[in-house]
PDB file of C-alpha atoms and ligand atoms in Angstrom:
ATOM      1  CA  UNK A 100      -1.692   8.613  -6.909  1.00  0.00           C
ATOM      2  CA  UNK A 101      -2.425   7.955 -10.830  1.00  0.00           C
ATOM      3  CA  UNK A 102      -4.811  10.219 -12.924  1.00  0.00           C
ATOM      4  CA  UNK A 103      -8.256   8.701 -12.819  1.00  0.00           C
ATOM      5  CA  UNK A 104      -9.165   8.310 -16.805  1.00  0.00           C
ATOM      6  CA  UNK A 105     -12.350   8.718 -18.117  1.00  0.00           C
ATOM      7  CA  UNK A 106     -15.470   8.133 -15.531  1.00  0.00           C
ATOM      8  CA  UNK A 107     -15.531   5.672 -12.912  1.00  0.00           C
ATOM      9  CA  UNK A 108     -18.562   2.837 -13.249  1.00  0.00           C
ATOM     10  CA  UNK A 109     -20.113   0.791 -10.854  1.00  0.00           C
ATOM     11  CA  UNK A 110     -18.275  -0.878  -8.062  1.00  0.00           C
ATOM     12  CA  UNK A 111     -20.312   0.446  -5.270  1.00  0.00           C
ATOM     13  CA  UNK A 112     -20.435  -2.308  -3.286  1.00  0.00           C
ATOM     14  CA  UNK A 113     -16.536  -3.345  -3.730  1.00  0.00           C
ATOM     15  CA  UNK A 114     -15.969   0.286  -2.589  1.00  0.00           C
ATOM     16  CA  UNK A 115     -17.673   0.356   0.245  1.00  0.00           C
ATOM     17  CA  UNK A 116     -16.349  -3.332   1.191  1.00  0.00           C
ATOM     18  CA  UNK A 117     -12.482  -2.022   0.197  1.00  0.00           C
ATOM     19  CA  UNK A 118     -12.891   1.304   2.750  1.00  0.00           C
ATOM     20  CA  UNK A 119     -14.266  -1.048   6.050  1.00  0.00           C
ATOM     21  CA  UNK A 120     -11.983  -3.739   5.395  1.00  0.00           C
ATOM     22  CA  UNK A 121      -8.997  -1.073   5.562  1.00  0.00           C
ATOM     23  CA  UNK A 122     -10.719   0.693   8.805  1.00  0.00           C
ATOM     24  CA  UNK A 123     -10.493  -3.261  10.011  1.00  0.00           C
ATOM     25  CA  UNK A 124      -6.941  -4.425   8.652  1.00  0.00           C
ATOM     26  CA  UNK A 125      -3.352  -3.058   7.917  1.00  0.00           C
ATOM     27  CA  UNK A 126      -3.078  -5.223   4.906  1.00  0.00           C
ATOM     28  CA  UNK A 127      -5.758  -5.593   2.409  1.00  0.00           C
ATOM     29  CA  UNK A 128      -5.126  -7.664  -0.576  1.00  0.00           C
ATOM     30  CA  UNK A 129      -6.958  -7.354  -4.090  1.00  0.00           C
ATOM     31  CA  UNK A 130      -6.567 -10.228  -5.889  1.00  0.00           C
ATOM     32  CA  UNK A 131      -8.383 -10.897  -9.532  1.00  0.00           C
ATOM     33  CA  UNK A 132      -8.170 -11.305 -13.513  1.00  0.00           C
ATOM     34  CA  UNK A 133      -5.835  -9.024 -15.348  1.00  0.00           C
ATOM     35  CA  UNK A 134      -7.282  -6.118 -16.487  1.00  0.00           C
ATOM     36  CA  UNK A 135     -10.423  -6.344 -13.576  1.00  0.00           C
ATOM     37  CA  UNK A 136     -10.297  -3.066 -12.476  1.00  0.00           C
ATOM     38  CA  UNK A 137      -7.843  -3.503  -9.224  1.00  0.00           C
ATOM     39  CA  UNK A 138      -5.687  -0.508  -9.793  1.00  0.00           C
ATOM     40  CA  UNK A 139      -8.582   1.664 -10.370  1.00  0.00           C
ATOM     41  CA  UNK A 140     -10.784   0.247  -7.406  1.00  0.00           C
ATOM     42  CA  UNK A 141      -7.638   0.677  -5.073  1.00  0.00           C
ATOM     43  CA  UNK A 142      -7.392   4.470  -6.668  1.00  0.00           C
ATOM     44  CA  UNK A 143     -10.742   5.390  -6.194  1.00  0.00           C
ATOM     45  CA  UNK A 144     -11.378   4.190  -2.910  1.00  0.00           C
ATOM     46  CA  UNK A 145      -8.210   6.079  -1.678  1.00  0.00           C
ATOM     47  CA  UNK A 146      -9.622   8.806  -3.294  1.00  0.00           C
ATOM     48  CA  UNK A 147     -13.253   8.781  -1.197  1.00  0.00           C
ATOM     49  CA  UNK A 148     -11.806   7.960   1.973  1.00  0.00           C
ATOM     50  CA  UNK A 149     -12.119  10.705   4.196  1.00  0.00           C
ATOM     51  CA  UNK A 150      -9.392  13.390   4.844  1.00  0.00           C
ATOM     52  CA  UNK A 151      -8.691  11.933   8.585  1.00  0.00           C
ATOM     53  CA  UNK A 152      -8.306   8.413   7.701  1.00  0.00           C
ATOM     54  CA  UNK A 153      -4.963   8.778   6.718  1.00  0.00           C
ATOM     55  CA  UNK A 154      -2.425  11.396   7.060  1.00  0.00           C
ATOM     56  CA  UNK A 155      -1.387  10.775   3.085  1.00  0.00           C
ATOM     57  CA  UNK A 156      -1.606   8.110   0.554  1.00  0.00           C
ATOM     58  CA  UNK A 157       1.615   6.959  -1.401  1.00  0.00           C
ATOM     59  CA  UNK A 158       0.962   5.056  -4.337  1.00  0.00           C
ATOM     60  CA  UNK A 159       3.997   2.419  -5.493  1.00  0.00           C
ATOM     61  CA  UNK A 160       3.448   0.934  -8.586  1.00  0.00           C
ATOM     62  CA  UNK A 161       5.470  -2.159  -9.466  1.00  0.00           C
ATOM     63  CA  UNK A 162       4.705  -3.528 -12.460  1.00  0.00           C
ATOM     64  CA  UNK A 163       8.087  -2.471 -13.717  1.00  0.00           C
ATOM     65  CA  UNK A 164      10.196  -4.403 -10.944  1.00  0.00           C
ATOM     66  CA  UNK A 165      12.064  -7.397 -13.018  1.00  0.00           C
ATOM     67  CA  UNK A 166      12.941  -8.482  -9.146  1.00  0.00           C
ATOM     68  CA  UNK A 167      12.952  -7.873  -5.710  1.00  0.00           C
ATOM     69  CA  UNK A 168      16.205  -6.067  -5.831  1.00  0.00           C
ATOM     70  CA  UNK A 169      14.782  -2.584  -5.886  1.00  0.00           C
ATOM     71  CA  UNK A 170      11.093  -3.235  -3.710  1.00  0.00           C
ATOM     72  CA  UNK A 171      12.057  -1.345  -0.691  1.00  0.00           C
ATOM     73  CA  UNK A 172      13.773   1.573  -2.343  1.00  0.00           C
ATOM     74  CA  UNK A 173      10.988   1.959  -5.045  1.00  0.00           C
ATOM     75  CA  UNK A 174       8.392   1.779  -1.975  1.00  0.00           C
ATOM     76  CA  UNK A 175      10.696   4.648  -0.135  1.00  0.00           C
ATOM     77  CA  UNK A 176      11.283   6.487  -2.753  1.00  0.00           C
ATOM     78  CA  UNK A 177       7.421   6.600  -3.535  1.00  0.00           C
ATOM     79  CA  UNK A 178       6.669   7.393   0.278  1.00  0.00           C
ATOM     80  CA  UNK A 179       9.162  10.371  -0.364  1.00  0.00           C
ATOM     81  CA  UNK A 180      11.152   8.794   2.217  1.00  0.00           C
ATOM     82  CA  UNK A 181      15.127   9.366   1.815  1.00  0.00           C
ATOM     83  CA  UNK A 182      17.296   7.506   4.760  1.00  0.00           C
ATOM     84  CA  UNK A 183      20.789   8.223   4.264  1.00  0.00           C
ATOM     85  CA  UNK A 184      21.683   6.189   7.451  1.00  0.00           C
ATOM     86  CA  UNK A 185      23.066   3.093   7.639  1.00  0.00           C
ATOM     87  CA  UNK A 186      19.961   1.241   8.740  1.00  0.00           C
ATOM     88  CA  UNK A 187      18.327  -1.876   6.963  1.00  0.00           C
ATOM     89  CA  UNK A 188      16.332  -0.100   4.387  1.00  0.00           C
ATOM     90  CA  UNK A 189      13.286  -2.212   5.225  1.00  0.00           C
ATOM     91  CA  UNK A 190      13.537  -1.156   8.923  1.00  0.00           C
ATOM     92  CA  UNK A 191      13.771   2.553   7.675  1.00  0.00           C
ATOM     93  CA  UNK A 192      10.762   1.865   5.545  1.00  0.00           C
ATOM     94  CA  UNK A 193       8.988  -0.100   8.442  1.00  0.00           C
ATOM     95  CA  UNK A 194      10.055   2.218  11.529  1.00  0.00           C
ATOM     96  CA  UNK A 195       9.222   5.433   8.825  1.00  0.00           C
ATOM     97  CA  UNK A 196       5.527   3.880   8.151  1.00  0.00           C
ATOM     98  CA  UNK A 197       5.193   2.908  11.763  1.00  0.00           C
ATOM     99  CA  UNK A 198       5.484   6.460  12.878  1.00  0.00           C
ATOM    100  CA  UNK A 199       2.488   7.673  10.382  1.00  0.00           C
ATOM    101  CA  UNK A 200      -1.318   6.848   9.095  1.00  0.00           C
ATOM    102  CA  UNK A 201      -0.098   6.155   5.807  1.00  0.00           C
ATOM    103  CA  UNK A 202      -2.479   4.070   3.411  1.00  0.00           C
ATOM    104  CA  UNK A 203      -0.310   2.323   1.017  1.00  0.00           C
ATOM    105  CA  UNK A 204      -0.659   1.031  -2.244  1.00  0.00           C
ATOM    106  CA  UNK A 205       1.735  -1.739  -4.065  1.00  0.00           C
ATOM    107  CA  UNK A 206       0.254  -1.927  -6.983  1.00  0.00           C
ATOM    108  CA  UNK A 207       0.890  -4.983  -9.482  1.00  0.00           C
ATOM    109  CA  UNK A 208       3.280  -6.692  -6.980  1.00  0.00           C
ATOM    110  CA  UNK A 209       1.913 -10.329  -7.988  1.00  0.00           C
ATOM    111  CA  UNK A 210       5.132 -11.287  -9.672  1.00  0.00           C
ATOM    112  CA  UNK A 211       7.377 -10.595  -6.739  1.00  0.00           C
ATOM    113  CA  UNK A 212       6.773 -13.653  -4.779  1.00  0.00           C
ATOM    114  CA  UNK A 213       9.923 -14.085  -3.033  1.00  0.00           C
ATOM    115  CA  UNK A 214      10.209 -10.368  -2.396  1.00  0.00           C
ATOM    116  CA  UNK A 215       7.360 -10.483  -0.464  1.00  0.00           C
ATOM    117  CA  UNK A 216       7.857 -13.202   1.614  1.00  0.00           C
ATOM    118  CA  UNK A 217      10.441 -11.464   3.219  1.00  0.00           C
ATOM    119  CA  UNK A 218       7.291  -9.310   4.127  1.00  0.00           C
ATOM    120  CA  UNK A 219       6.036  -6.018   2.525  1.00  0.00           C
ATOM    121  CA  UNK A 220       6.897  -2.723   4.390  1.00  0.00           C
ATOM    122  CA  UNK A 221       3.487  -2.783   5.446  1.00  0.00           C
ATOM    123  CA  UNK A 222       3.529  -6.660   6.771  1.00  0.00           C
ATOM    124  CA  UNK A 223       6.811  -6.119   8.587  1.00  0.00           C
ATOM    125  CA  UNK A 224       5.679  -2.614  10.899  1.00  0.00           C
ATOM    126  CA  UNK A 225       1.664  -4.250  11.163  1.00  0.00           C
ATOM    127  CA  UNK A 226       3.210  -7.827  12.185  1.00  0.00           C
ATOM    128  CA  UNK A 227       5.311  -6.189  15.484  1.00  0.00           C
ATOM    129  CA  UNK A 228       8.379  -7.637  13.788  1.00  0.00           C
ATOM    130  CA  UNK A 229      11.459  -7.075  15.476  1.00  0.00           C
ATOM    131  CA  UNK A 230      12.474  -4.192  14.148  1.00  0.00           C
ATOM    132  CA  UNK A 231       9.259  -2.207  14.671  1.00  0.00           C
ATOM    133  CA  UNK A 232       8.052  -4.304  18.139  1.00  0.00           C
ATOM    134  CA  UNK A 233       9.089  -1.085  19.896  1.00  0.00           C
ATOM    135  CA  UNK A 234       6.544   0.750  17.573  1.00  0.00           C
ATOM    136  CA  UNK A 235       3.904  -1.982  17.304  1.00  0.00           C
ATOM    137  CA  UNK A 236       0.738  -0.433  19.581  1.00  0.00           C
ATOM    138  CA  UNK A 237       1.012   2.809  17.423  1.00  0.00           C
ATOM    139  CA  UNK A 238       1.798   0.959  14.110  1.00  0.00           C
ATOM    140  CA  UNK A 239      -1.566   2.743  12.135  1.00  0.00           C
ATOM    141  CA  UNK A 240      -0.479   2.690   8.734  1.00  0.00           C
ATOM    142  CA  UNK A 241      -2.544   0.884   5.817  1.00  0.00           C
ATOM    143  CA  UNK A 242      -1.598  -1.294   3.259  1.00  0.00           C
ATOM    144  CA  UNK A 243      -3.164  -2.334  -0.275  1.00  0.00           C
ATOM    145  CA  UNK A 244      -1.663  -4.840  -2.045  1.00  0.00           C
ATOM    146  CA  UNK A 245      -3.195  -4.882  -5.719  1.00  0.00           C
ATOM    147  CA  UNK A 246      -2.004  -8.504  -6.848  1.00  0.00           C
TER     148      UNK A 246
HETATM  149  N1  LIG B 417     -14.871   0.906 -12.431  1.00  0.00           N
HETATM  150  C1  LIG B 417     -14.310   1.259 -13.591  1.00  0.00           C
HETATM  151  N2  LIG B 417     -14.847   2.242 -14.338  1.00  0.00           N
HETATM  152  C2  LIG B 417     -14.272   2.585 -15.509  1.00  0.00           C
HETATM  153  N3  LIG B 417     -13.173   2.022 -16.032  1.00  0.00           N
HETATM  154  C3  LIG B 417     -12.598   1.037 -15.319  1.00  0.00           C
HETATM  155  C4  LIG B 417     -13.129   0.602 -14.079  1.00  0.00           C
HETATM  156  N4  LIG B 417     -12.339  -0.378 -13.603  1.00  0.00           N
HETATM  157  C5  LIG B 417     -11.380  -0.544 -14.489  1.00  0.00           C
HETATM  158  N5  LIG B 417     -11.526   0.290 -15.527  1.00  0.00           N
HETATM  159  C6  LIG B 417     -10.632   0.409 -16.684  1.00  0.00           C
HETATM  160  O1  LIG B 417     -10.271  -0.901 -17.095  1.00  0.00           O
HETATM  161  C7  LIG B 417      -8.884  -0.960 -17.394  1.00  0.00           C
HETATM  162  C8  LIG B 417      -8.214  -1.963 -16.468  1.00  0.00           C
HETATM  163  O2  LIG B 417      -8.343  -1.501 -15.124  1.00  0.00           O
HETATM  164  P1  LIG B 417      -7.186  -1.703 -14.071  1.00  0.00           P
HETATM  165  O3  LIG B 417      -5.879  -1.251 -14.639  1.00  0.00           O
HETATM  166  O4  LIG B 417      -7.617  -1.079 -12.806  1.00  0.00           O
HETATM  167  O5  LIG B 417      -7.175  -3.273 -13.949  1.00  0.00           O
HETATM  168  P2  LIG B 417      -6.226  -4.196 -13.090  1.00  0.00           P
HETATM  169  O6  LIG B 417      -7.057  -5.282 -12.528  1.00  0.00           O
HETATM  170  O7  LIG B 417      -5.454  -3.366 -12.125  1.00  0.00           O
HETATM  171  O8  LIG B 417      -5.269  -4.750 -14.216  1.00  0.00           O
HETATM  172  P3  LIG B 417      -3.857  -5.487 -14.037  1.00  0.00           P
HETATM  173  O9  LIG B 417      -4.130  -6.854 -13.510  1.00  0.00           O
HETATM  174  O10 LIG B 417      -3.308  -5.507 -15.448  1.00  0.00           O
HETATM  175  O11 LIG B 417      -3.038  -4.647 -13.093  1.00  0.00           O
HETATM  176  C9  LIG B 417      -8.346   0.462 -17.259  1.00  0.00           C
HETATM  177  O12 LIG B 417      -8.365   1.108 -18.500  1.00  0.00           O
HETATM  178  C10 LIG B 417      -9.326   1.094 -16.309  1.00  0.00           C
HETATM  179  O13 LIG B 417      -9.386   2.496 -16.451  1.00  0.00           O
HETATM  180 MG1  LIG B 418      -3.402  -3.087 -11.886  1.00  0.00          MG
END
């Protein structure tokens, strides 16, 4: 998670609309102007939500990424996840994230399109796709995409 900076204004109502829609949905997306407030408003709502809602918050920020190449190993590597197997690394991210209540943030990920279309982590275990069918009725891991 980043260092809030300075005092957080405002945004009551987005807040409270951000926490139910992620009690409600695995994949929340936050989509607005550059420089609106979506990092922070993702931030501070995973900072409010109540210890049981999820059992930790991993924050993967992507504003850096050129490309796809490196999406699922920056996303493992900020879930502290290290698969040394010879698995698909998205169905060790997906099978890893099924297995847990993990509320995950991609934040700035609006500039990896195609990436994405392959599905993020969080699309892949929430959708029952193949690899993570066996783990779909347990699948309760969170996802924020800040776009
Ligand atoms: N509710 C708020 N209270 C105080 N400062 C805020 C608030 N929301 C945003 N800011 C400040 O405004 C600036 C931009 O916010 P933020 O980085 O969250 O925007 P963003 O929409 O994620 O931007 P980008 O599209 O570039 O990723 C930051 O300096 C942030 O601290
Ligand atoms: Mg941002």
């Amino acid at each position: 998670m980043p260092q809030e900076r300075g005092s957080f204004v405002g945004r009551k109502h987005e807040l409270a609309e951000l926490s139910a829609r992620l009690e409600q949905n695995r994949l929340v997306t936050l989509v607005g102007a550059g420089g609106v407030g979506k990092s922070r408003l993702a931030a501070r709502t995973a900072s409010l939500l109540p210890p049981e809602a999820f059992e930790s918050v991993q924050w993967a920020p992507l504003w850096s990424l050129g490309s796809g190449t490196l999406l699922i190993p920056l996303v493992a590597d900020a879930c502290g996840l290290s698969d040394h197997s010879a698995r698909d690394p998205l169905d060790a991210l997906a099978t890893w994230l099924g297995a847990r209540r993990v509320l995950l943030v991609l934040d700035s990920c609006e500039h990896l399109v195609q990436a994405r279309a392959r599905g993020t982590p969080g699309e892949h275990g929430a959708a029952g796709a193949s690899p993570c069918a066996a783990h779909h009725d347990r699948v309760e891991s969170r996802a924020v995409r800040a776009a």
